Short mmCIF file of C-alpha atoms (C1' of nucleotides) in Angstrom, two decimals:
data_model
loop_
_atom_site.label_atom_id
_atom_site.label_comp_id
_atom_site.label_asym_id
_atom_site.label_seq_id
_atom_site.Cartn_x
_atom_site.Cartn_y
_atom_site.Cartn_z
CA UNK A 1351 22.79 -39.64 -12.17
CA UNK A 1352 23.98 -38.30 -9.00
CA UNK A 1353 27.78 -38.46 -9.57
CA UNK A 1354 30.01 -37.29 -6.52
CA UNK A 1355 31.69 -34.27 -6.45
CA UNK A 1356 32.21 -33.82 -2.80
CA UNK A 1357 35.85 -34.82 -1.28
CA UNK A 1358 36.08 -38.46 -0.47
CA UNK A 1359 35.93 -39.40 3.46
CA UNK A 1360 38.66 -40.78 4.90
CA UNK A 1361 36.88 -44.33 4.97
CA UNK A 1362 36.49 -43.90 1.36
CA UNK A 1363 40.39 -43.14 0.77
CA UNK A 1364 41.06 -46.17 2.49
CA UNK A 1365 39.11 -48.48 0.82
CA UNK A 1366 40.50 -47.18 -2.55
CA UNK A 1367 44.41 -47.17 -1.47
CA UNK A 1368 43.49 -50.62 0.44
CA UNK A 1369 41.84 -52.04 -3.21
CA UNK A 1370 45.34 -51.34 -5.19
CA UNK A 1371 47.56 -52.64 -2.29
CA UNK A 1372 45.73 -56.00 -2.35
CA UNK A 1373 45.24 -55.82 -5.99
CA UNK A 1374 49.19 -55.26 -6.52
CA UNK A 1375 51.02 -57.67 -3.46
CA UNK A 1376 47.74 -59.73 -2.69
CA UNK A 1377 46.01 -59.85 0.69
CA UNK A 1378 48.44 -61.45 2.86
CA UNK A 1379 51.12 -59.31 1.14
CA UNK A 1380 50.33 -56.17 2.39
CA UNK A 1381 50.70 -54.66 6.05
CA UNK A 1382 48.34 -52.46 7.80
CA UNK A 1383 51.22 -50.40 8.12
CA UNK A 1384 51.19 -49.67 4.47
CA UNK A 1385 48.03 -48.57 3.78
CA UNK A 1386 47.91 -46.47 6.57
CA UNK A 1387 50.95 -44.58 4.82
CA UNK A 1388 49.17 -44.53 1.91
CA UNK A 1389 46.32 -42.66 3.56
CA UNK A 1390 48.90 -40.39 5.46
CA UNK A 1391 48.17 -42.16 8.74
CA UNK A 1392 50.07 -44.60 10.43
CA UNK A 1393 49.14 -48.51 10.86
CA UNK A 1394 47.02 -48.50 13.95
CA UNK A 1395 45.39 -45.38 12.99
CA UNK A 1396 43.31 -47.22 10.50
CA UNK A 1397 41.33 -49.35 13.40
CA UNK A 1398 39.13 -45.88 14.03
CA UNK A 1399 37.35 -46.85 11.21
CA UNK A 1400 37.60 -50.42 10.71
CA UNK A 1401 37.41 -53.40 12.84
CA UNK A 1402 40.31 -54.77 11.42
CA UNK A 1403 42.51 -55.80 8.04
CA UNK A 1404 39.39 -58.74 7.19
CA UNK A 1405 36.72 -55.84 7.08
CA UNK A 1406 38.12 -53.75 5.11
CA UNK A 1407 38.47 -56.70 2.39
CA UNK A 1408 35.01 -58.04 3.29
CA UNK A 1409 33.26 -54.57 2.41
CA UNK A 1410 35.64 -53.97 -1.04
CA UNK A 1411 34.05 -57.41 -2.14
CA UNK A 1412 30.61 -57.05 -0.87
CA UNK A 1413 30.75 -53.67 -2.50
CA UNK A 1414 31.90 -55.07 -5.63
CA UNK A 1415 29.43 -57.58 -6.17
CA UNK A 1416 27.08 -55.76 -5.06
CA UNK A 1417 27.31 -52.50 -6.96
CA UNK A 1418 28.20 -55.38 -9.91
CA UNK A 1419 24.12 -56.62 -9.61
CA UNK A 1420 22.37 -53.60 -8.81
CA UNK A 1421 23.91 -51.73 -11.54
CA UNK A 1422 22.58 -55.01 -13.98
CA UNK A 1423 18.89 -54.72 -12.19
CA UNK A 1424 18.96 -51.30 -13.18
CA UNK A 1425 20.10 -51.88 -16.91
CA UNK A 1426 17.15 -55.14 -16.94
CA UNK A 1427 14.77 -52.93 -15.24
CA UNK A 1428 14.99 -49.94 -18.10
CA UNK A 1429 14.93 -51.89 -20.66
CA UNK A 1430 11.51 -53.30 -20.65
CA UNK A 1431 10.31 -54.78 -23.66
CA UNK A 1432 13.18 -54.32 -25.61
CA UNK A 1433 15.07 -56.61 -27.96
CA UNK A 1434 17.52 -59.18 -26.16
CA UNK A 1435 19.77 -58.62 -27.82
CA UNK A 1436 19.80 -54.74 -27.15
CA UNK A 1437 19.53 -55.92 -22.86
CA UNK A 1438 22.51 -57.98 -23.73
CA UNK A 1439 24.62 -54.97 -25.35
CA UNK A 1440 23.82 -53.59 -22.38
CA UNK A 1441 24.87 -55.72 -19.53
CA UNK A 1442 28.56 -55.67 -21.45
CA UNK A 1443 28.61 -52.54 -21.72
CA UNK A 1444 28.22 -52.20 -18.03
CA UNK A 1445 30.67 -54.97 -17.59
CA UNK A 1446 33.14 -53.26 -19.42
CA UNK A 1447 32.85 -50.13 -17.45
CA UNK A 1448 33.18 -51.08 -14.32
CA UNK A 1449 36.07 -54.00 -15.65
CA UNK A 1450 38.06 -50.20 -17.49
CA UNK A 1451 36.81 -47.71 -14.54
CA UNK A 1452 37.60 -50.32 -11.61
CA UNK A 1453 40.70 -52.58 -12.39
CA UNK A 1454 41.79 -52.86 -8.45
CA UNK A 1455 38.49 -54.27 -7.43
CA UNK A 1456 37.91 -56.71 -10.66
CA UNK A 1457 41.50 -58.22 -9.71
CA UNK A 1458 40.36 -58.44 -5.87
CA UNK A 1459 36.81 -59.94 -7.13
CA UNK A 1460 38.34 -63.54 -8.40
CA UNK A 1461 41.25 -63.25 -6.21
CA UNK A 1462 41.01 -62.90 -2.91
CA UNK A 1463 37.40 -64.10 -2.03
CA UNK A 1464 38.50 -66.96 -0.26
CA UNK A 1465 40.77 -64.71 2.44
CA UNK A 1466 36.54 -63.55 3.93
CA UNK A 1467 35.02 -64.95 7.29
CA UNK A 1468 32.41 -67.55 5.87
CA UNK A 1469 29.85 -65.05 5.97
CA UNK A 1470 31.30 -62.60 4.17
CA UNK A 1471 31.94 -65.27 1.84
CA UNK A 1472 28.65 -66.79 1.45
CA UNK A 1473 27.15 -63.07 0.89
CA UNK A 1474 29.78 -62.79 -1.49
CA UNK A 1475 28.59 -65.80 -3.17
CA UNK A 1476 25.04 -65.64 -3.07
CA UNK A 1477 25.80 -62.19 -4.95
CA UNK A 1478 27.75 -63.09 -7.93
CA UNK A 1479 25.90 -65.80 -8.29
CA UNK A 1480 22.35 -63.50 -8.79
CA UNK A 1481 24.81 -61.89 -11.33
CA UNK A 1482 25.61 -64.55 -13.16
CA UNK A 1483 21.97 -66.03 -13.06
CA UNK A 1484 20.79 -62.77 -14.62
CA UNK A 1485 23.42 -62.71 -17.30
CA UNK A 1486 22.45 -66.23 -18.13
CA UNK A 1487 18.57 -65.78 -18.73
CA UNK A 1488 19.21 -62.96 -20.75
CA UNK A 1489 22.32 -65.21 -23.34
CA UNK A 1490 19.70 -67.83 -23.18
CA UNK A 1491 16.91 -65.37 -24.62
CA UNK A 1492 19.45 -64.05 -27.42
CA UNK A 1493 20.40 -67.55 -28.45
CA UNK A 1494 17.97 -70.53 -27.57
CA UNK A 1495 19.68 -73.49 -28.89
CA UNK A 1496 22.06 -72.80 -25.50
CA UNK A 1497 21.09 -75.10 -23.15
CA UNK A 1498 21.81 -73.95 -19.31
CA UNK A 1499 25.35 -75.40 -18.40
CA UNK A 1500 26.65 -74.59 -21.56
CA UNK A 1501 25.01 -70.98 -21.24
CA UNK A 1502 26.38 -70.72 -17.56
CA UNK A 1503 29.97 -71.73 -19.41
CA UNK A 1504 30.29 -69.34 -21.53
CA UNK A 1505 28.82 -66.59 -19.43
CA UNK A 1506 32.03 -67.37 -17.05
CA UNK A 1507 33.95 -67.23 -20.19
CA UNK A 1508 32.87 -64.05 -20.97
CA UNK A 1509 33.51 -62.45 -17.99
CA UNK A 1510 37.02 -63.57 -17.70
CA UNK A 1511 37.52 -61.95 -21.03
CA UNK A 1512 35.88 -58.78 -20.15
CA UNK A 1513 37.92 -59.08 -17.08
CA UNK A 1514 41.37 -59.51 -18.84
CA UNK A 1515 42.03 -55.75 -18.48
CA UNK A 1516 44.31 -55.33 -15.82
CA UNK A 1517 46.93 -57.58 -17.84
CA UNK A 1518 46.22 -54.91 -21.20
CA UNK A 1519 49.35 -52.58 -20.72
CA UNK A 1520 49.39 -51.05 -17.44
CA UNK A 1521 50.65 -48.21 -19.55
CA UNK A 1522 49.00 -46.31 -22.32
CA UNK A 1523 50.16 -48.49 -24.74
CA UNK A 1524 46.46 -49.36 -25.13
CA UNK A 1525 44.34 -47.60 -27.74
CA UNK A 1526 42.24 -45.66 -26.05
CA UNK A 1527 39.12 -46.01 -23.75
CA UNK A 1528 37.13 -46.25 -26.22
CA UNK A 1529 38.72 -48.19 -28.46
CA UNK A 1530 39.80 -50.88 -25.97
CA UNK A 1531 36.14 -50.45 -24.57
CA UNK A 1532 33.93 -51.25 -27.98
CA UNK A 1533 37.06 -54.19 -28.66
CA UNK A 1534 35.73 -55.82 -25.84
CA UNK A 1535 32.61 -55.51 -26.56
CA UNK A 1536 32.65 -57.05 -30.32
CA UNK A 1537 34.35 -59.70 -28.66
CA UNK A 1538 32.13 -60.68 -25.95
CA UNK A 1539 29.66 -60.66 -28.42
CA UNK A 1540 31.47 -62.80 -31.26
CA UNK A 1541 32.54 -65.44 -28.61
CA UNK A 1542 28.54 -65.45 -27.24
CA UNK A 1543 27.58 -65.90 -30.92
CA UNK A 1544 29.99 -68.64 -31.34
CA UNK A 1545 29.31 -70.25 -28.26
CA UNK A 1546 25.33 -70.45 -29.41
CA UNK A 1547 25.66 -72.75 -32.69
CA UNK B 335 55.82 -88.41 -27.11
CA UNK B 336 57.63 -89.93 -23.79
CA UNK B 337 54.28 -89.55 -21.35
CA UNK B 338 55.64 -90.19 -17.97
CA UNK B 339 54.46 -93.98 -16.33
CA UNK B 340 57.30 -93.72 -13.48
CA UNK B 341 56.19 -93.02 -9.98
CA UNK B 342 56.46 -89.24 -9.43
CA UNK B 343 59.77 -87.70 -7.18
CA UNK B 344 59.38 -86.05 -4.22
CA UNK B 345 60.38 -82.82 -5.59
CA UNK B 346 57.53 -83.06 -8.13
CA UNK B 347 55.15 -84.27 -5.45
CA UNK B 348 56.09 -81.03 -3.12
CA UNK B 349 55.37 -78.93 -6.41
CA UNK B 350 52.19 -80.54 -7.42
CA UNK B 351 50.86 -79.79 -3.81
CA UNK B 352 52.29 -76.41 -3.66
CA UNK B 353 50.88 -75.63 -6.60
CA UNK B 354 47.27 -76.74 -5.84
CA UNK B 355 47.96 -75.13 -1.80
CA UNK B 356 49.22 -71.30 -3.60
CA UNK B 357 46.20 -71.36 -6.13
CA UNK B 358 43.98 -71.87 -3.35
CA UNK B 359 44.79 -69.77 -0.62
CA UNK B 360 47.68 -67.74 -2.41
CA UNK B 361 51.35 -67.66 -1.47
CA UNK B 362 51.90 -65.36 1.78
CA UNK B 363 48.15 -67.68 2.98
CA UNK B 364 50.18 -71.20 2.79
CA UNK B 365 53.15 -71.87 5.30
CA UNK B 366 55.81 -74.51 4.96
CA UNK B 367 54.34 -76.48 7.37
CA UNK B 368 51.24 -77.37 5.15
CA UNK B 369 53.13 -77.92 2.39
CA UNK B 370 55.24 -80.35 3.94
CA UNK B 371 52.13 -81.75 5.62
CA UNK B 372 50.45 -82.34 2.08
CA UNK B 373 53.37 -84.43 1.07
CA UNK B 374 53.57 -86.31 4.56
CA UNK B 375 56.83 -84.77 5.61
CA UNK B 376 56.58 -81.97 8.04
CA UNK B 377 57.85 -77.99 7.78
CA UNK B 378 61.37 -78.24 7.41
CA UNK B 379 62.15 -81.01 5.64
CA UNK B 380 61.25 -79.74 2.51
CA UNK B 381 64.60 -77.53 2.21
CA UNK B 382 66.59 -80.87 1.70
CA UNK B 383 64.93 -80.10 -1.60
CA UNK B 384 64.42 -76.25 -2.59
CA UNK B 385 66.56 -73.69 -0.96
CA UNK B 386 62.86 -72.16 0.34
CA UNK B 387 59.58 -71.34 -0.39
CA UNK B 388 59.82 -68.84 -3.06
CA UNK B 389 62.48 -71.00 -4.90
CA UNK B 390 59.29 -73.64 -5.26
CA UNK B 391 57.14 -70.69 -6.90
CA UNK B 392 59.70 -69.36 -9.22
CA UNK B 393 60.32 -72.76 -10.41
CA UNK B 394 56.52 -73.45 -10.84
CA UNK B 395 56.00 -70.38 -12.61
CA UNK B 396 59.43 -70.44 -14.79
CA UNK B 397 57.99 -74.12 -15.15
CA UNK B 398 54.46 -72.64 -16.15
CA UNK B 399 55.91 -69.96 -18.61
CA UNK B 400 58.58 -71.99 -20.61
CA UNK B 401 56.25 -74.88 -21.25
CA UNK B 402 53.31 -73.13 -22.71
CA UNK B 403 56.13 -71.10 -25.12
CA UNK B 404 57.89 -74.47 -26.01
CA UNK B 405 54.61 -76.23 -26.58
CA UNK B 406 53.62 -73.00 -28.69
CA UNK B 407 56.79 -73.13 -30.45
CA UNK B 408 56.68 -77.27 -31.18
CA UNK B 409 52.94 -76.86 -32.76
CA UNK B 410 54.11 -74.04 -35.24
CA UNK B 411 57.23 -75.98 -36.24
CA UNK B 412 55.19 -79.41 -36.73
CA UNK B 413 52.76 -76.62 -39.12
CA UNK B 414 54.79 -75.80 -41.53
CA UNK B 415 52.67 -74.51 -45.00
CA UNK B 416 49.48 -75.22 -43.53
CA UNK B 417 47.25 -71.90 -43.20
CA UNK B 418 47.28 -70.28 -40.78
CA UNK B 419 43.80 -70.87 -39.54
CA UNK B 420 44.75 -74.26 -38.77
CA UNK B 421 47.53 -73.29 -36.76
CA UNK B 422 45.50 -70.93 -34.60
CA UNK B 423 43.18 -73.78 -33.82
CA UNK B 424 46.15 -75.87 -32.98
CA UNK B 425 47.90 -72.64 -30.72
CA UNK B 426 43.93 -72.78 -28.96
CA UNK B 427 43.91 -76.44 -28.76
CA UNK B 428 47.32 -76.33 -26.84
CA UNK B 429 46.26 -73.53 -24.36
CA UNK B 430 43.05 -75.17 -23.61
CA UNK B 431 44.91 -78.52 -22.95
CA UNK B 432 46.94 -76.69 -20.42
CA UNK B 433 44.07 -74.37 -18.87
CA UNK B 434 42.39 -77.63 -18.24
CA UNK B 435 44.62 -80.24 -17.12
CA UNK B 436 46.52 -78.00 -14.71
CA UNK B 437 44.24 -75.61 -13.74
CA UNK B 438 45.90 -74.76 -10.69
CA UNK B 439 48.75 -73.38 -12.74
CA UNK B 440 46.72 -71.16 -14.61
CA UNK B 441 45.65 -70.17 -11.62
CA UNK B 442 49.03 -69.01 -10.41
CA UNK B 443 50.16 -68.29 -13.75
CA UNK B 444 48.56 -64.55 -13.33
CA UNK B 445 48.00 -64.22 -9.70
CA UNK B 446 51.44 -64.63 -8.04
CA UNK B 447 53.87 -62.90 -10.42
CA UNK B 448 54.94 -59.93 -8.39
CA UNK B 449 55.81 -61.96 -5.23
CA UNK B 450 59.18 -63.46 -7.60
CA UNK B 451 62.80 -62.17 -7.06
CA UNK B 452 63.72 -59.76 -9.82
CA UNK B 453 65.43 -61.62 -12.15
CA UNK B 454 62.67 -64.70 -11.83
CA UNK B 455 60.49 -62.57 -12.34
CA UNK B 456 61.87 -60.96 -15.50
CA UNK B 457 62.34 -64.37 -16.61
CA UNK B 458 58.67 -65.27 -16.86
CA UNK B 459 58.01 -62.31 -18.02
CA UNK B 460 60.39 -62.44 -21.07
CA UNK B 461 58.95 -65.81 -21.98
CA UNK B 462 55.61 -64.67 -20.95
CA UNK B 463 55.56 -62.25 -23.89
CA UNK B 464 57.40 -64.52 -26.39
CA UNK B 465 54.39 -66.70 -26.24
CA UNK B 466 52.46 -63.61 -26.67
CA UNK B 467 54.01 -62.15 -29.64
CA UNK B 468 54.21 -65.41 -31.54
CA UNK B 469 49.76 -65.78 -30.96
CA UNK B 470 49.74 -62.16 -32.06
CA UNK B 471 52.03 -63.30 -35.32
CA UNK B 472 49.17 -65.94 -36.36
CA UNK B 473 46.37 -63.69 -35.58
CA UNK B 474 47.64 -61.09 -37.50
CA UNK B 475 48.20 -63.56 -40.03
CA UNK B 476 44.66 -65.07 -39.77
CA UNK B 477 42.82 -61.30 -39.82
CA UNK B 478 45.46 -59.51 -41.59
CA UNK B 479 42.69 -56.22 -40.91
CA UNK B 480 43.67 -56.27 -37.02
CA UNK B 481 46.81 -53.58 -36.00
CA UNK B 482 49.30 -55.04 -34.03
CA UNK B 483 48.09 -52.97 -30.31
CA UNK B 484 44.56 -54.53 -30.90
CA UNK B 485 46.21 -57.65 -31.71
CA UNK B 486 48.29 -58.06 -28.71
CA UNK B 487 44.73 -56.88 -26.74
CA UNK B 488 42.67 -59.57 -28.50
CA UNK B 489 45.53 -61.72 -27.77
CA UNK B 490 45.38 -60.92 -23.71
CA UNK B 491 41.61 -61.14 -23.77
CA UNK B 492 41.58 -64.46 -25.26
CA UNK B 493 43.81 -65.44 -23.04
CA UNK B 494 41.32 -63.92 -19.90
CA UNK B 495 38.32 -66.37 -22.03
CA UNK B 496 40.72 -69.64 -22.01
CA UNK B 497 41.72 -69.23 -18.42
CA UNK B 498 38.70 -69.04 -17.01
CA UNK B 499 38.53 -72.35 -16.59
CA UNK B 500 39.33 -72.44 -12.56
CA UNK B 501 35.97 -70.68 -12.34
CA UNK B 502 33.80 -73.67 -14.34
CA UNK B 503 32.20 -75.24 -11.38
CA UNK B 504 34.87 -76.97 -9.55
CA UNK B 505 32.58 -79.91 -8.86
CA UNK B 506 31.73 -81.90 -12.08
CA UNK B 507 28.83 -79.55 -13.17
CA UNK B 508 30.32 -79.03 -16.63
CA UNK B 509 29.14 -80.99 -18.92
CA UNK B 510 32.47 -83.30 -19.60
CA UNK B 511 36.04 -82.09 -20.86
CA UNK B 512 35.74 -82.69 -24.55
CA UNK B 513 32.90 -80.36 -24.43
CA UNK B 514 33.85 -77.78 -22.95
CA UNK B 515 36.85 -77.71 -24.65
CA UNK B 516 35.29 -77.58 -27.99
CA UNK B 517 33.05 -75.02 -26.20
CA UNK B 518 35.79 -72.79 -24.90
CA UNK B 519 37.84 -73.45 -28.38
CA UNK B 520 35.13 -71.92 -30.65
CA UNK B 521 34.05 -68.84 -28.05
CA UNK B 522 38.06 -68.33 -28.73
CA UNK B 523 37.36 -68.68 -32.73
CA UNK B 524 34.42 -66.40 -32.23
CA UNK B 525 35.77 -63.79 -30.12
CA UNK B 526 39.09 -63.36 -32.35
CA UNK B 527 37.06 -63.74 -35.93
CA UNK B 528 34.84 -60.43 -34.04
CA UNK B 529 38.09 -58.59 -33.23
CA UNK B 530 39.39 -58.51 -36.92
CA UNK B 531 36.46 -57.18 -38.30
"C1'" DC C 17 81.72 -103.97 8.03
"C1'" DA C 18 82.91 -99.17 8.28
"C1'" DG C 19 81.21 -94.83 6.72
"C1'" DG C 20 79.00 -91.38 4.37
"C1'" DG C 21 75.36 -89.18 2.13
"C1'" DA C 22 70.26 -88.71 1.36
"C1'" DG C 23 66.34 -87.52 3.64
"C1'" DG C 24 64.02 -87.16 7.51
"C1'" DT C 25 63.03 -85.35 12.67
"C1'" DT C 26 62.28 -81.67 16.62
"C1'" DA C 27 63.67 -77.36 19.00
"C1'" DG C 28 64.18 -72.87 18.61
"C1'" DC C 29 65.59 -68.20 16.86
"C1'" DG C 30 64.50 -63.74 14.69
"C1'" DG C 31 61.53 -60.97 12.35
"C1'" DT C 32 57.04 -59.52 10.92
"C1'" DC C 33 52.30 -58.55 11.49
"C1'" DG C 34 47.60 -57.67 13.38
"C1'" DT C 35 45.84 -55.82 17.22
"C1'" DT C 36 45.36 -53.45 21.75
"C1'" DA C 37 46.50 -50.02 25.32
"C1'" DA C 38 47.40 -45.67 26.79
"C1'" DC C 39 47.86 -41.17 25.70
"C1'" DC C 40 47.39 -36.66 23.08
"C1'" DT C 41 44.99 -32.84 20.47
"C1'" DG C 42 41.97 -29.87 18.15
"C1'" DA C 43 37.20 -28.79 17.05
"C1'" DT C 44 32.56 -28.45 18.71
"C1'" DG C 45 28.49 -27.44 21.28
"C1'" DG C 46 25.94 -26.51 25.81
"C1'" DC D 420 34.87 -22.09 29.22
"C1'" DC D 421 34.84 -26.48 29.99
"C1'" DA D 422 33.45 -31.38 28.47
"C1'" DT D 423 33.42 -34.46 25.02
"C1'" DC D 424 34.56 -36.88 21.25
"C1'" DA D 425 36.50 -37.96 16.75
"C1'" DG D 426 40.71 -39.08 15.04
"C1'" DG D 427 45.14 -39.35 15.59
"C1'" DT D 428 49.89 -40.90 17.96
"C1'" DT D 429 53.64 -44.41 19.88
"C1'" DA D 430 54.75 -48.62 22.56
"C1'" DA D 431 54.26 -53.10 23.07
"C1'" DC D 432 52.29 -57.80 23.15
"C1'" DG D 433 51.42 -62.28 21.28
"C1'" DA D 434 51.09 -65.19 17.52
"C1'" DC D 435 52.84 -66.89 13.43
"C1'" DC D 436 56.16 -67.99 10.01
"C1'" DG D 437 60.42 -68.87 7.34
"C1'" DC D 438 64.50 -70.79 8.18
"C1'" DT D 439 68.59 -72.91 10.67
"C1'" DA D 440 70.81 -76.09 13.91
"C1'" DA D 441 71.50 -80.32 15.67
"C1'" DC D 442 70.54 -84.85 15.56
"C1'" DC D 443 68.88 -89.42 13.92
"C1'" DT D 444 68.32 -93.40 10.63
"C1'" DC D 445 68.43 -95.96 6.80
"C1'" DC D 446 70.77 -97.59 2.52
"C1'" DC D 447 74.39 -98.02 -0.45
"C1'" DT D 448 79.03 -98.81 -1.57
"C1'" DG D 449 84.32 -99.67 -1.23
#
DNA sequence: CAGGGAGGTTAGCGGTCGTTAACCTGATGG
DNA sequence: CCATCAGGTTAACGACCGCTAACCTCCCTG
């Protein structure tokens, strides 16, 4: 499992406070200057560890996709064998944690993509669309009778359900994590179902 | 029914464009300049018509706001006795209409909120979650099982499925508009008929 | 036919922002 | 104990951007 217990690096605070700046004012909306402050350094101070505003954005999103398909290799790779249906439950479930753990980088994922150097970009690309390749094979598998654009579709669909959570009540007005967590889920699975008939 | 036929105003042309510019490269990424460019007048002569550029995104999204709630509102008066499964359709029907014809919208519709003066933006907002509430009415009505917090979620998420549509292949991969509306429409069906369960 | 308003134009101002330059400081290792 | 270097600082530059000023040109109307 490996999970971190070691204080964050300063690189690592930045890319966090950078994520909810973007996230909350967008891109273009937010100054160096700010997320220096939010680091406790000040504006310039920021370009000893980046190259400039664009990088910082261009590794969030790399990192995000990324992290996004290994994580769904992983879940594929374990479950060997095993029902569809099961792999399925699984890839949501993974979804759905990163979508309730990660709200920041979900909003910057379908947001600001198009503010990256056309490298960045294409990487960016070339990523999600692995992701949503995967995803597809396995809906396909669960329920035949989709054929592939309509699979692809819904698969889209599906992720901009599972990725409606920074608009759920930025307070805890929500039911809990785990409530809001297995809502999702029966959800992504009922409009799946739906979507293969 | 009163479709428009007449040529379009300038003022509509400079919010069509602005619309399409602010979905694609967001609002701080598009200067006056372009937008007057993409209506063939340059920079500055489109304050003979908005007071400046955030008076053109506050109307858009005001626009945005008040005519999905009106349109809401119309197809629940014009449904008067019928059940209430009917009506849901006709709410989904409606908000797929929208998501697809002006997709750019949709697109701003969640994305550029925060960058409205206060009172704009507490404005959309307000009407915002009158369109809410009255989906969350129906649904409740429809799965009378579902609280009113998982509602209001199941609401949102819906929402998330319906306005995915910017991300459907932007070139004309998608297999036609009628189906993917009746696609989207019963994923919607399917999701909400999983949440009351 | 005068004149006035609607709807453009270009020039330019003021502020903001990303980035660089030049300098400082404390820890670290030979 | 001195050299170095990582990681800061402030000052300032240059570009860009929203907006205003000043001016021009039709078209419509009394």
């Amino acid at each position: 499992m490996s999970t971190r217990t070691d204080a964050p690096t300063r690189r690592e605070q930045i890319l966090k406070e950078a994520a909810r700046l973007f996230a909350e004012r967008g891109f273009h909306g937010v100054g160096v200057d700010e997320i220096g402050a939010a680091v406790g350094i000040s504006g310039p101070g920021l370009y000893r560890h980046f190259p400039g505003k664009d990088a910082m954005l261009a590794e969030l999103l790399v990192g995000i996709s990324g992290q996004l398909l290994t994580g769904a290799k992983q879940r594929l790779k374990e479950a060997d064998g095993v029902a569809p249906g099961v792999v399925l439950d699984s890839l949501i479930e993974g979804h759905i944690d990163f979508a309730l753990d990660d709200r920041p980088l979900i909003t910057l994922h379908d947001r600001e993509l198009d503010r990256l150097r056309d490298s960045d970009r294409k990487l960016v690309r070339q990523l999600q669309r692995q992701y949503v390749e995967l995803w597809v094979g396995i809906v396909r598998e669960v329920y035949p009778d989709l054929g592939e654009p309509a699979a692809r579709s819904a698969v889209h669909s599906v992720f901009g359900l599972l990725n409606s959570t920074p608009h759920l009540g930025r307070a805890g007005s929500l039911p809990g994590r785990g409530a809001t967590a297995e809502l999702l889920h029966r959800m992504a699975r009922g409009a799946l179902a739906a979507a293969g008939a």
